[in-house]
Structure formats: structure tokens, C-alpha cells
Amino acid sequence: MRRLFALTALAASGFCFPPSFATANALDIPAAAPPQFRALLRAKLHVRPPRHGFESRFTLEAQHGYTVTVVGEGDIVVVEVSRPLSHGKRNLLEELLGFKQSVTAYVTRGTVTERRIAASFGNFGKVDVRFRPNGQVLSSGRRGRCRGADHFTSRLGVFLGGVRFSGEGGYVAVRSHRAKGRIRSPLHLDCSAPQHRSPDRRSRPVREGPSFAPTVLAASRRHGVSSLELFTLRVGKTTLFAAINEESLGSMARMRFALATAPSKKSLAYNEALTRATITPPKPFHGTGTYSAASDGATTWSGPLSVSFPGAPRLPLTGAEFKATLTTGF
Amino acid sequence: MEIRGGEARLTASRPALLLAAAMVTLALLAWPAPAGAKVVSGGLPQGALRFWTAARMKVARPLDLRLPGRGQISLGAPASASSAFETVPDPTLDASRVNGAIFIETPFGLGRCSGTSVNAPNYSVVFTAAHCINTGGPNGRWLDFRWVFVPGYRYGQRPFGVFPAKWIDTTRQWRTTGSENFDVGAAVVARNQRGQLLAKAVGGTGIAFGLKARQVFDVHGYPAEEPFDGETQQVCTQTPFLGHDARSFLSPGPLNLAVDCDVTGGASGGGWTISGGRVLNSVTNYGYGDDPDTDFGAYFGREVARLFQRAGRVK
């Protein structure tokens, strides 16, 4: 149930504000998410991901507790900056997705081969490293019902060369000539989940369960090649909050993601007529946002709600430029 | 009692449901699956000419709203008063008549897009968005039924006649992955009712590949959603490149281009020209519902050049 909830939320968040008048194939639009999100969305939406290819990855530790991960896949090179906000116990989403609560990803085109990752991030820096395998090979557990490969193979080694990256205002800076990493192939497995026989329910009495009709509060502002979206999904006792900020900066895109979950009772309140709602999400969000709809259909979305991303503390999530909607059920 | 009533209603509606399901299944089975370029069978073009009356053209809706899976997509809010689109007063003039409306019959209703006549050795090439040709991805379907191009269309008038498609194709990546970064398609059209070849009747633009993204475009098209009605040709003149769509960085391939232009459904496939309207360098692909003022188009790179070469060789 937890997994289903998370997947539903992610899929829904990806389609919260889809391209409108001429979307070519919404299923293959990555929901502005890091690779692990894209993989999840593709799985959820039954879009077959590319099986061939590989993913190169290494991680560097930076100051202020930031972690900088460089990922190469196809012709895409990503520098991902994150700082776990929850210390000790991992939260539900981290467990499910291996994802941090708040991430800023810098994405550009580059050269990714089994020997090299090279890309320029303009004024932010550059990556040009070569992979030297150390002979160690790790295999993931084999999966059943696969087309093609049934497991991942990771070649471990070191990336040698140069990595220089500095975030906006120097909030994070790394400079390195050597980092341990791995190259994993294939890019994706094409395996189906084992078929579980559903129990025979014919003789079971029908019981009234809790209502799982989701409630969605979405707000977004978009202008040109920059957007900021907030997505709130309440299913039963849990509410998920997601914020996505996308911006194109010349030959690079910057994407920021924040996720949090909280008990619905504490974090989301709305009236039956869906004319008023208030959210109070936990960190990395701050403050409260209030939605109200007038009888003529006009809506307002206000309050001191903000979100903190790496490199962008307290980005306002409310205001007149946001378009907000509140819906319930499918 | 309530449960029985429910059962009774279900029983009563079951034949209708089964019939509807069977019809949809048959429609999908009859819909050709993609495999390379699609040659439209010989008898169909003339049927398309007879089929597309002014009344049918008027009721055709933007293709993206006609296809399954797209019905839930919200349209952008109506364009604001600062709309940059301007009505072309006379679409039969030299500079405008290369642009036209595309009409297609799909299993889900009558659809429409926009397109541009491009100069090619066979004088018969129309460029548009790939999603006006094929639904995209490995399970995509050709949209080849009664596909016609009407240059200079205006209020049901067809000043240069109707040109039915005889061959259609998209970039290879569109057919295999459905990636938005490759949403470009082309058609080779048969002669019109007067026996004229397209480019001999209306002329054609040049086409350029591999240029810098930073261009100033004239964006043409036949938007059909509010505040437009699809009956007139519209143009956003001299609108500069704003940047790339951040999301297109996440898929392989060339990055999509953004310009300031408040297009709506129906403008898909409309040409983006440079050099005073003489050279085609992109086509309208998509926009976002929460920002109706920005239009996104495909970059014309090597794959589009290959598509143009394939189309130009068709006899």
C-alpha cells in the first residue's frame, strides 16, 4: 500500500501540469525528476525504458553537509546536490525511493562512454573524468520474468581527471581529481513483477474500509522556461507534499525537488465544499498556505508558505502569480 | 434493494458497453501499426478530397484532444489581451499561402493540425509535428486516414485546393520512443483537384538544419481553441528564442525551443520560419496549461534533415 501510494503520488505529480495543447506523448515525458523518479514513473505508466546502455555514477562530499553526485546516462550528465534533512532515521520516501528530501540537479548534454564522462556546466564548472576499473564487479540479485538481462552488473573503480563545480553564490563547491564510482549496466531491466494469485474473496463478507479517495491541492506558476509547482496529495491518513522548480539556463537546466510526508490531520485541512483549504507541510517546507475559492470561481492562494532547496532557501510557494486548484476523488 | 437495482442497471447497459468496447477494439485493430514510413494507399487520396467538406473542416478539433489519453489534458487558459498572435488578413498572399491547415480523420473523430509547404525535389512536401502523423512510441499508430493539407485555408475556403497525403513519416526517434525532442513529421501530398503539385501551386519555404537555437522566428498556425476558432491563419511575428524547455534536458536528443507566442490547440505542426518567412526552422509541438503565452517547438537537427531527404525522394 505504501509503495502504491508513493507511486500514485509521483505519477500524479508528474501529470499535475502536463504540456497542454499538443503534447506528443505524455507517457514519455519525464516528470521533471531525477533518474530514479523517471524510472519509477515509466514503470508505473508501462512505458518501456531503454534497456541498452549504462549509467556512470560517482559521489563527492562537499562542505556544509552537501553531497554532490555526478551521473552520466546516454548523452545526459547530471550534477545532483543534496543534503539529507532527516538525520538518523530515514523517512518513508527515502526508504522507498532512495531519494533525499531536497535535491537540486543541474542537467546538461555531454559525452558519456564506458571510459569517460565529460560535460560543461558553463560558469558553474565542468566534469571531465575517465574511468579506471579496479576489477571488482558486483551483481544485483537476479529478477524473474525478464526480457533480456535479469540483473544489474556494476563495475567498480575510480574516476580520474577533473571535477570542478560551484553552485549559485558558492553555496556548494567541489574540486576533485579522483572519486570512487561505478558503471552499471544495463540501464534498466525489463522484468515483470511476480504474479500473485489474489485470494478468493467470494466467501468473504464485504467490509467497509477507510476511504482512499485522494484530495489534491496543486499550485503552480510558469513563465517561459521557468516554473515552480507545488503538489499536495492526501490519501487517507497521510499527505504527500512535493515541490518542483525547473529552469532552463542556456545550455543547462536546473531542477529542484523537495518531498515530504506528514499525517493528514496535522498538515492539511479543507472544508467539504472544497472552497477553503490550509496546508502546513513539514521540512523542507516552511509556513502555511491557504487556498480559497469565491462563489464566482475566483481563487486565491496565499500565506507565508515556502520551500528550501539546496542553493535556494525559502523559495515562496504562494502569491498572485500562482494558479491553484483543489479537487477530491478521481 | 440498492444492490439489485445496481445489478439491473449493469445488466441493462452491458450490451451497450460490449458494443462500445467492440467498436473501439475494431477501430484500433483497423488502425495501422507503425513500420517505417507509411504509404497511403492509392485509392484513399481522392476519397479524402470528397470527404473534407467545409462543414467537416469547421467541426474538426485539435488532434491532441481527439486521441485517447489526451482527453484529460487541460487546455491553457484563454490567451490574455497581450496576445502576440495576429490574424493574417489574406492567407493567399505569397508569404502566407505556404502555411495551411491539416485535417485528419481518426477513430476518435475529426482532427486538425497546421503545416507548411517546403520546397523539395518532388514539389510535394509538407512539414508538421510528428504527433499529427503518428501517435508516437513503439505502440504508436499512423494518423493516415483522409489526411489532407489545405494551404491558405480561411473560413472553409480552399483557395489552392486540397492536397491529400500519399506518404507520411516522422523522425525515427518519434516512432521508436515518442520523445518530445523529436516531434517532427512530414507528408508527401498528391496533386490537388486541379492536378497541381503543391509547391507549384503555392510555393514552399526553404528548410534549415543545425542552426544555432538563438533565432528570431515567425510562428504560423491555425489555433482552434479559444480565443481562436481555427478558421483563420495566425502569426506571431519576430518572436525571439527564449530558451530550452528544462524538461527536454531529461530525454536524449536535441533540446526543444521556447518562444513567446500564445498558441492554442490546432496550431500543432505550424511552421516556425526565419529569414523573413523564407526558411522553416521548427514546428509547434506543445505548451503548458499554466502558461499559455509560451510555445515550444522542436530543434531541426540531423534527424529532421534525414526526414526531409526521405520525403524529398518520394515520387
XYZ file of C-alpha atoms in Angstrom:
645
model
C 0.000 0.000 0.000
C 2.808 2.358 0.879
C 4.535 1.716 -2.390
C 1.332 2.136 -4.319
C 0.712 5.393 -2.563
C 4.119 6.737 -3.392
C 3.926 5.659 -6.995
C 0.490 7.129 -7.390
C 1.651 10.362 -5.901
C 4.682 10.564 -8.117
C 2.773 9.725 -11.224
C 0.120 12.227 -10.359
C 2.672 14.905 -9.603
C 4.251 14.353 -12.967
C 0.966 14.957 -14.678
C -0.226 17.696 -12.471
C 0.649 20.292 -15.054
C 1.289 18.464 -18.274
C 2.006 20.056 -21.595
C -1.339 21.220 -22.778
C -2.324 21.687 -26.345
C -0.089 19.446 -28.251
C 1.664 17.052 -26.001
C 3.202 14.422 -28.141
C 3.441 11.503 -25.820
C 2.764 12.393 -22.260
C 3.813 8.970 -21.114
C 7.388 9.513 -22.050
C 7.729 12.982 -20.669
C 9.973 12.645 -17.686
C 8.162 14.260 -14.814
C 10.949 16.717 -14.295
C 12.565 14.300 -11.976
C 15.925 12.727 -11.299
C 16.615 9.393 -12.959
C 15.228 7.309 -10.131
C 11.926 9.159 -10.418
C 11.841 8.732 -14.143
C 12.348 5.012 -13.777
C 9.512 4.832 -11.314
C 7.201 6.826 -13.498
C 7.980 4.736 -16.503
C 7.298 1.599 -14.527
C 4.039 2.988 -13.277
C 2.954 4.129 -16.710
C 4.064 0.986 -18.512
C 6.399 2.895 -20.765
C 9.279 0.703 -21.767
C 12.550 2.407 -20.835
C 15.667 1.941 -22.912
C 17.279 -1.325 -21.884
C 20.598 -0.922 -23.569
C 23.256 1.353 -22.271
C 24.718 2.056 -18.891
C 24.800 4.576 -16.111
C 28.034 6.013 -14.708
C 27.998 7.491 -11.246
C 30.282 8.813 -8.551
C 29.772 10.856 -5.416
C 31.781 13.570 -3.721
C 31.346 15.050 -0.281
C 31.190 18.832 -0.129
C 31.115 21.413 2.638
C 28.029 22.219 4.730
C 26.950 18.590 4.640
C 26.166 18.571 0.929
C 26.696 15.543 -1.228
C 27.474 16.023 -4.916
C 26.696 13.102 -7.212
C 27.698 13.071 -10.867
C 25.591 10.837 -13.100
C 26.093 10.105 -16.789
C 23.477 8.352 -18.904
C 23.109 8.443 -22.675
C 24.121 11.975 -23.619
C 22.893 13.425 -20.328
C 25.206 14.467 -17.496
C 23.727 15.469 -14.161
C 25.314 17.063 -11.107
C 22.969 16.386 -8.231
C 23.370 18.302 -4.959
C 21.567 17.051 -1.909
C 21.661 17.300 1.835
C 19.598 14.863 3.851
C 17.438 16.801 6.254
C 16.499 13.905 8.428
C 19.387 12.537 10.404
C 19.387 9.026 11.704
C 16.062 7.531 10.823
C 15.281 7.569 7.094
C 11.869 8.732 6.141
C 9.336 6.731 4.200
C 10.164 8.228 0.834
C 13.874 7.760 1.298
C 13.292 4.133 2.079
C 11.057 3.630 -0.909
C 12.907 5.653 -3.474
C 16.410 6.095 -2.182
C 15.713 9.785 -2.550
C 16.692 12.734 -0.435
C 14.114 15.185 0.816
C 15.545 18.054 -1.150
C 17.688 17.928 -4.281
C 18.992 20.397 -6.817
C 20.025 18.807 -10.096
C 21.994 20.536 -12.847
C 21.444 18.787 -16.167
C 23.301 19.244 -19.415
C 24.307 17.407 -22.553
C 27.707 15.760 -22.558
C 29.826 12.814 -23.547
C 29.176 9.599 -21.667
C 31.087 6.483 -22.674
C 32.180 3.448 -20.713
C 35.501 5.166 -20.236
C 34.610 8.806 -19.826
C 32.153 11.429 -18.577
C 32.645 14.934 -19.923
C 30.346 17.927 -19.810
C 30.467 21.648 -19.351
C 28.166 23.410 -16.921
C 29.164 26.869 -18.093
C 30.036 29.205 -15.263
C 29.096 26.532 -12.761
C 32.001 24.284 -13.701
C 32.868 21.213 -15.704
C 33.329 17.487 -15.444
C 35.943 15.585 -17.430
C 36.876 12.262 -15.915
C 37.989 8.857 -17.152
C 37.011 5.602 -15.558
C 39.649 3.202 -14.331
C 38.057 -0.084 -13.256
C 39.592 -1.859 -10.295
C 38.465 -5.289 -11.436
C 35.713 -5.570 -8.855
C 32.310 -6.459 -10.287
C 29.091 -6.560 -8.326
C 25.867 -8.169 -9.450
C 22.417 -7.350 -8.194
C 20.034 -10.152 -7.341
C 18.519 -11.878 -10.319
C 14.939 -10.994 -11.149
C 12.391 -13.299 -12.656
C 10.259 -12.877 -15.760
C 12.692 -10.635 -17.605
C 13.147 -9.813 -21.243
C 16.882 -9.654 -21.781
C 19.132 -9.130 -18.776
C 17.752 -10.214 -15.420
C 20.203 -8.367 -13.184
C 22.407 -5.298 -12.988
C 26.168 -5.548 -13.193
C 28.263 -2.822 -11.624
C 31.917 -2.376 -12.417
C 33.636 -0.552 -9.600
C 36.625 1.698 -9.972
C 37.793 5.268 -9.792
C 37.061 8.253 -11.966
C 40.241 10.223 -12.597
C 40.508 13.654 -14.155
C 38.849 16.844 -13.096
C 35.592 17.828 -11.464
C 35.012 21.457 -10.696
C 31.581 22.661 -9.706
C 30.317 25.635 -7.766
C 26.642 26.289 -7.103
C 24.903 29.659 -7.148
C 26.670 32.057 -4.799
C 29.090 29.275 -3.873
C 26.578 27.502 -1.629
C 28.306 24.293 -2.640
C 31.713 23.885 -4.226
C 33.689 20.796 -5.120
C 37.003 20.333 -6.858
C 38.379 16.857 -7.209
C 40.690 14.774 -9.344
C 39.677 11.362 -8.114
C 36.464 9.762 -6.940
C 35.324 6.206 -6.398
C 32.400 5.235 -8.535
C 30.793 2.626 -10.701
C 29.365 1.921 -14.098
C 26.165 -0.052 -14.041
C 24.538 -1.848 -16.929
C 22.044 -2.325 -18.407
C 20.285 0.987 -17.949
C 17.039 -0.670 -16.971
C 15.709 -4.167 -16.512
C 12.613 -5.223 -18.356
C 11.134 -7.535 -15.758
C 7.569 -8.027 -14.705
C 6.570 -8.370 -11.112
C 5.726 -11.892 -9.984
C 2.072 -12.652 -10.375
C 0.404 -13.143 -7.044
C -2.798 -15.042 -7.061
C -5.385 -12.905 -5.489
C -7.198 -14.645 -2.677
C -10.631 -15.916 -3.393
C -12.909 -13.260 -1.984
C -16.186 -14.839 -2.925
C -16.899 -16.151 0.522
C -15.613 -13.149 2.407
C -18.005 -10.691 3.931
C -17.762 -7.196 2.474
C -16.335 -4.754 4.984
C -16.366 -1.016 4.903
C -12.758 0.147 4.719
C -11.318 3.613 5.127
C -11.918 5.993 2.257
C -8.901 6.393 -0.034
C -10.436 8.989 -2.326
C -7.468 11.306 -2.788
C -7.586 15.029 -2.273
C -5.247 17.100 -4.399
C -4.215 20.692 -3.877
C -1.977 21.935 -6.667
C -0.466 25.341 -7.258
C 1.912 26.427 -9.956
C 3.452 29.376 -11.654
C 5.168 29.110 -15.000
C 6.605 31.678 -17.277
C 8.679 30.887 -20.314
C 11.293 28.321 -19.369
C 10.903 28.638 -15.602
C 8.301 27.025 -13.398
C 7.529 26.291 -9.766
C 4.917 23.718 -8.834
C 3.517 22.547 -5.541
C 1.586 19.345 -5.326
C -0.253 18.114 -2.254
C -1.854 14.694 -2.240
C -3.856 13.398 0.652
C -4.713 9.733 0.710
C -6.252 8.589 3.964
C -4.170 9.474 6.970
C -1.074 10.534 5.056
C -0.410 13.583 2.931
C 2.464 13.925 0.491
C 3.922 17.303 -0.417
C 6.101 17.795 -3.474
C 7.644 20.936 -4.886
C 9.370 21.070 -8.265
C 11.259 24.061 -9.606
C 12.537 23.899 -13.181
C 14.546 26.449 -15.040
C 16.482 26.423 -18.254
C 19.782 28.291 -18.019
C 21.248 28.406 -21.511
C 22.727 25.016 -22.268
C 21.908 23.690 -18.812
C 18.721 23.013 -16.869
C 18.401 23.378 -13.131
C 15.779 21.249 -11.436
C 14.964 21.344 -7.783
C 12.865 18.795 -5.950
C 11.519 18.648 -2.432
C 9.371 15.972 -0.900
C 7.810 15.462 2.479
C 5.081 13.396 4.066
C 3.046 14.200 7.140
C -0.044 12.981 8.961
C -3.049 14.471 7.189
C -4.644 15.575 10.434
C -1.779 17.963 11.160
C -0.868 19.129 7.692
C -3.973 19.547 5.538
C -7.406 20.886 6.377
C -10.217 21.664 3.952
C -13.952 22.142 4.012
C -16.463 19.837 2.419
C -17.354 22.315 -0.305
C -13.691 22.485 -1.328
C -13.776 26.255 -1.154
C -11.114 26.577 1.500
C -8.008 24.620 2.428
C -4.921 25.167 4.523
C -1.681 23.222 4.342
C 1.139 23.149 6.849
C 3.794 20.833 5.425
C 6.895 19.770 7.347
C 10.518 20.479 6.399
C 11.887 21.243 3.892
C 8.708 23.320 3.610
C 8.062 26.261 5.911
C 4.921 28.128 6.895
C 1.314 27.779 5.833
C -0.544 28.150 2.558
C -4.241 28.960 2.292
C -6.480 28.268 -0.674
C -9.862 29.876 -1.041
C -12.399 29.875 -3.836
C -15.100 32.521 -4.192
C -18.588 31.785 -5.470
C -17.708 33.322 -8.845
C -14.919 30.777 -9.280
C -12.052 33.130 -8.485
C -9.388 31.513 -6.346
C -6.675 32.873 -4.113
C -3.575 31.123 -2.900
C -1.801 32.987 -0.127
C 0.213 32.692 3.050
C 3.835 32.538 4.127
C 4.457 29.084 2.642
C 7.954 28.481 1.250
C 10.304 25.617 0.466
C 14.040 25.209 0.857
C 16.082 23.584 -1.878
C 19.857 23.275 -1.927
C 21.009 26.712 -3.035
C 17.554 28.271 -2.761
C 16.400 28.693 0.811
C 12.823 29.706 1.477
C 11.515 29.993 -2.086
C 7.957 31.404 -1.822
C 5.240 28.973 -2.876
C 2.295 31.334 -2.804
C 1.302 34.550 -4.488
C -0.930 36.045 -7.128
C 1.080 34.555 -9.972
C 0.242 31.027 -8.818
C -2.730 29.156 -10.209
C -4.228 26.863 -7.603
C -6.788 24.075 -7.718
C -8.345 21.881 -5.062
C -10.004 18.633 -6.089
C -11.046 15.405 -4.492
C -11.647 11.936 -5.920
C -10.610 10.762 -9.361
C -32.662 -3.436 -2.943
C -29.993 -0.992 -3.872
C -27.638 -3.756 -4.826
C -30.215 -5.407 -7.035
C -31.039 -2.146 -8.658
C -27.377 -1.718 -9.398
C -27.228 -5.190 -10.895
C -30.252 -4.476 -13.038
C -28.722 -1.275 -14.368
C -25.499 -3.047 -15.091
C -27.291 -5.814 -16.948
C -29.248 -3.348 -18.971
C -26.168 -1.413 -20.000
C -23.958 -4.421 -20.651
C -24.812 -4.831 -24.356
C -24.089 -1.181 -24.947
C -20.800 -1.464 -23.092
C -19.837 -4.566 -25.024
C -20.771 -2.923 -28.293
C -18.747 0.166 -27.432
C -15.771 -1.965 -26.407
C -16.021 -3.978 -29.606
C -16.184 -0.819 -31.703
C -13.139 0.666 -30.017
C -11.265 -2.630 -30.418
C -12.170 -2.838 -34.091
C -11.162 0.761 -34.615
C -7.804 0.116 -33.019
C -7.276 -3.108 -34.956
C -8.078 -1.325 -38.180
C -5.639 1.406 -37.281
C -2.329 0.677 -38.958
C 0.664 -0.009 -36.729
C 3.883 1.855 -37.471
C 6.664 0.353 -39.528
C 8.951 2.828 -41.241
C 7.294 5.412 -43.427
C 3.625 4.966 -44.217
C 2.470 4.884 -47.804
C -1.128 5.954 -48.010
C -2.964 3.540 -50.282
C -3.731 4.749 -53.795
C -7.496 4.917 -53.628
C -7.671 6.975 -50.469
C -6.436 10.408 -51.581
C -9.371 11.015 -53.906
C -11.798 9.851 -51.229
C -10.241 12.363 -48.865
C -10.897 15.179 -51.336
C -14.586 14.330 -51.422
C -14.827 13.748 -47.700
C -13.467 17.070 -46.468
C -16.327 19.486 -46.916
C -16.236 22.960 -45.396
C -18.651 21.803 -42.712
C -16.423 18.899 -41.702
C -13.356 21.133 -41.636
C -15.152 23.531 -39.341
C -16.014 20.877 -36.774
C -12.592 19.213 -36.763
C -10.983 19.644 -33.374
C -7.304 19.889 -32.429
C -5.815 16.477 -32.810
C -4.347 16.331 -29.331
C -7.836 16.471 -27.878
C -9.099 13.705 -30.117
C -6.672 10.958 -29.264
C -7.095 8.570 -26.347
C -5.089 9.573 -23.332
C -5.143 13.206 -24.276
C -8.683 13.994 -23.351
C -7.716 14.693 -19.783
C -5.133 17.224 -20.735
C -6.199 20.628 -19.662
C -6.049 23.405 -22.123
C -4.281 26.557 -21.354
C -6.310 29.434 -20.119
C -7.617 31.644 -22.894
C -4.947 33.948 -24.150
C -4.637 37.271 -22.449
C -5.201 40.628 -24.043
C -1.485 40.851 -24.679
C -1.830 38.087 -27.253
C 1.017 38.166 -29.708
C -0.830 36.159 -32.342
C -2.192 38.266 -35.150
C -4.673 37.268 -37.804
C -3.226 37.062 -41.303
C -5.681 39.203 -43.290
C -5.056 37.478 -46.611
C -3.593 33.958 -46.377
C -3.406 33.718 -50.170
C -0.527 36.165 -50.418
C 2.883 34.755 -51.296
C 4.292 34.818 -47.785
C 1.286 33.178 -46.147
C -0.035 30.627 -48.590
C 2.725 28.129 -47.858
C 1.060 27.713 -44.454
C -2.073 25.699 -44.160
C -4.400 23.640 -42.066
C -4.186 19.859 -41.881
C -7.320 17.753 -41.469
C -7.329 14.096 -40.464
C -9.992 11.554 -39.727
C -9.142 9.425 -36.694
C -11.073 6.644 -34.985
C -11.898 9.241 -32.347
C -13.253 11.979 -34.552
C -12.165 14.648 -36.977
C -8.841 16.195 -36.076
C -6.780 19.112 -37.246
C -3.249 20.477 -37.143
C -1.147 23.024 -39.015
C 1.622 22.573 -41.562
C 3.941 24.229 -44.056
C 4.764 23.559 -47.712
C 8.515 23.102 -48.073
C 10.470 23.224 -51.298
C 11.664 19.759 -52.252
C 12.613 17.952 -55.482
C 9.108 16.468 -55.761
C 7.340 19.791 -55.037
C 5.035 17.971 -52.635
C 6.431 18.029 -49.085
C 4.528 19.301 -46.041
C 6.222 19.622 -42.668
C 4.261 19.411 -39.441
C 4.522 17.946 -35.936
C 5.109 14.207 -35.678
C 2.078 13.827 -33.454
C -0.032 14.971 -36.418
C 1.306 11.947 -38.330
C 1.782 9.193 -35.771
C 0.804 8.889 -32.118
C 4.408 8.084 -31.218
C 6.349 5.454 -29.348
C 6.664 1.741 -30.049
C 2.914 1.270 -29.888
C 2.116 4.392 -31.866
C -0.398 4.406 -34.672
C -0.354 6.182 -38.019
C -2.817 9.006 -38.475
C -3.109 8.486 -42.179
C -6.832 8.367 -42.787
C -8.083 11.159 -45.035
C -5.057 13.251 -44.144
C -5.169 16.443 -46.198
C -3.281 19.728 -46.337
C -5.191 22.899 -47.187
C -2.812 25.816 -47.868
C -4.173 29.285 -47.255
C -7.299 27.909 -45.561
C -9.778 30.547 -44.386
C -13.376 30.083 -43.217
C -13.847 26.878 -45.161
C -12.341 28.330 -48.314
C -9.670 26.290 -50.059
C -8.122 28.844 -52.410
C -5.468 26.450 -53.700
C -7.451 23.259 -53.341
C -6.917 20.286 -51.103
C -3.780 18.133 -51.172
C -4.285 14.612 -49.825
C -1.320 12.758 -48.337
C 0.137 9.805 -50.221
C 3.131 9.199 -47.917
C 3.756 10.191 -44.295
C 6.654 9.745 -41.933
C 8.206 11.094 -38.748
C 11.661 11.163 -37.259
C 12.797 7.662 -36.393
C 13.070 8.519 -32.694
C 9.472 9.693 -32.570
C 8.298 6.329 -33.823
C 10.548 4.347 -31.522
C 10.435 6.383 -28.310
C 7.789 9.066 -28.643
C 10.315 11.590 -27.311
C 9.108 15.175 -27.434
C 12.587 16.155 -28.570
C 11.867 14.595 -31.982
C 8.272 15.684 -32.612
C 8.656 16.454 -36.320
C 6.782 14.813 -39.176
C 6.451 15.167 -42.926
C 3.942 14.237 -45.588
C 4.226 13.946 -49.320
C 0.954 15.024 -50.849
C -0.743 14.080 -54.099
C -1.898 16.664 -56.625
C -4.921 18.805 -55.809
C -8.241 18.655 -57.672
C -6.788 20.865 -60.403
C -3.897 18.495 -60.959
C -1.316 20.859 -59.474
C 1.678 19.896 -57.389
C 1.746 21.624 -54.020
C 4.888 23.731 -54.338
C 3.960 24.688 -57.891
C 0.573 25.901 -56.666
C 1.631 27.810 -53.538
C 5.422 27.713 -53.446
C 7.375 26.475 -50.457
C 9.787 27.606 -47.820
C 13.390 26.597 -47.597
C 14.381 24.473 -44.653
C 17.448 24.746 -42.417
C 19.087 22.251 -40.083
C 21.748 22.505 -37.427
C 21.480 26.252 -36.884
C 22.009 27.886 -33.525
C 18.908 27.792 -31.355
C 19.057 31.512 -30.834
C 16.957 32.666 -33.788
C 14.085 35.097 -34.225
C 11.030 33.257 -35.511
C 7.728 33.931 -37.193
C 5.350 31.321 -35.771
C 2.474 30.346 -38.064
C -0.557 28.205 -37.455
C -4.269 27.658 -37.224
C -5.045 27.624 -33.483
C -8.576 26.375 -32.921
C -9.106 26.626 -29.192
C -10.286 29.822 -27.508
C -9.838 32.642 -28.200
C -9.262 31.349 -31.740
C -11.576 29.267 -33.909
C -9.223 27.627 -36.389
C -10.809 29.415 -39.321
C -8.071 31.968 -39.837
C -4.323 31.806 -40.173
C -2.452 33.381 -37.278
C 1.135 34.504 -36.912
C 3.387 35.607 -34.076
C 5.947 37.782 -35.817
C 9.568 38.240 -34.867
C 9.442 36.319 -31.617
C 12.917 35.517 -30.286
C 14.178 32.254 -28.813
C 13.536 32.332 -25.054
C 15.460 29.245 -24.022
C 15.109 25.494 -23.937
C 12.372 23.613 -22.155
C 14.006 22.386 -18.945
C 12.228 19.056 -19.285
C 13.727 18.337 -22.670
C 17.133 18.068 -20.987
C 15.969 14.840 -19.380
C 15.485 12.954 -22.636
C 18.171 12.293 -25.221
C 18.207 14.330 -28.382
C 18.142 17.967 -29.355
C 16.610 20.401 -26.887
C 13.206 21.906 -27.577
C 12.948 25.620 -28.213
C 10.663 28.089 -26.465
C 9.273 31.323 -27.858
C 6.763 33.833 -26.593
C 3.581 33.078 -28.534
C 0.135 32.327 -27.172
C -0.868 29.416 -29.358
C -3.655 27.003 -28.558
C -4.742 23.582 -29.806
C -4.786 23.226 -33.567
C -1.547 25.175 -34.021
C 0.439 21.951 -33.591
C 2.765 21.499 -36.511
C 2.616 25.152 -37.539
C 5.845 26.353 -39.060
C 8.451 28.492 -37.350
C 10.227 30.437 -40.049
C 13.314 32.614 -40.060
C 14.851 34.964 -42.609
C 11.646 36.837 -43.240
C 9.482 33.749 -43.523
C 11.567 32.134 -46.235
C 13.167 29.325 -44.234
C 11.467 26.755 -41.998
C 13.434 26.032 -38.826
C 10.972 24.488 -36.346
C 7.349 23.488 -35.874
C 4.989 23.962 -32.942
C 4.958 20.966 -30.612
C 3.335 21.782 -27.276
C 2.667 24.244 -24.498
C 1.838 24.088 -20.805
C -1.611 24.647 -19.386
C -0.407 27.066 -16.734
C 1.467 29.272 -19.210
C -0.493 29.852 -22.402
C 1.929 32.514 -23.588
C 4.835 30.191 -24.352
C 5.090 27.901 -27.369
C 7.574 25.022 -27.638
C 8.972 23.650 -30.872
C 11.441 21.024 -31.998
C 15.025 21.780 -32.915
C 15.794 20.952 -36.538
C 18.908 18.785 -36.405
C 20.255 15.751 -38.217
C 17.171 13.602 -37.735
C 14.936 16.225 -39.283
C 17.388 16.561 -42.168
C 17.108 12.801 -42.754
C 13.334 13.036 -42.683
C 13.426 15.817 -45.268
C 15.687 13.755 -47.517
C 13.371 10.750 -47.287
C 10.326 12.863 -48.088
C 12.008 14.630 -50.983
C 12.841 11.307 -52.668
C 9.251 10.083 -52.734
C 7.874 10.102 -56.287
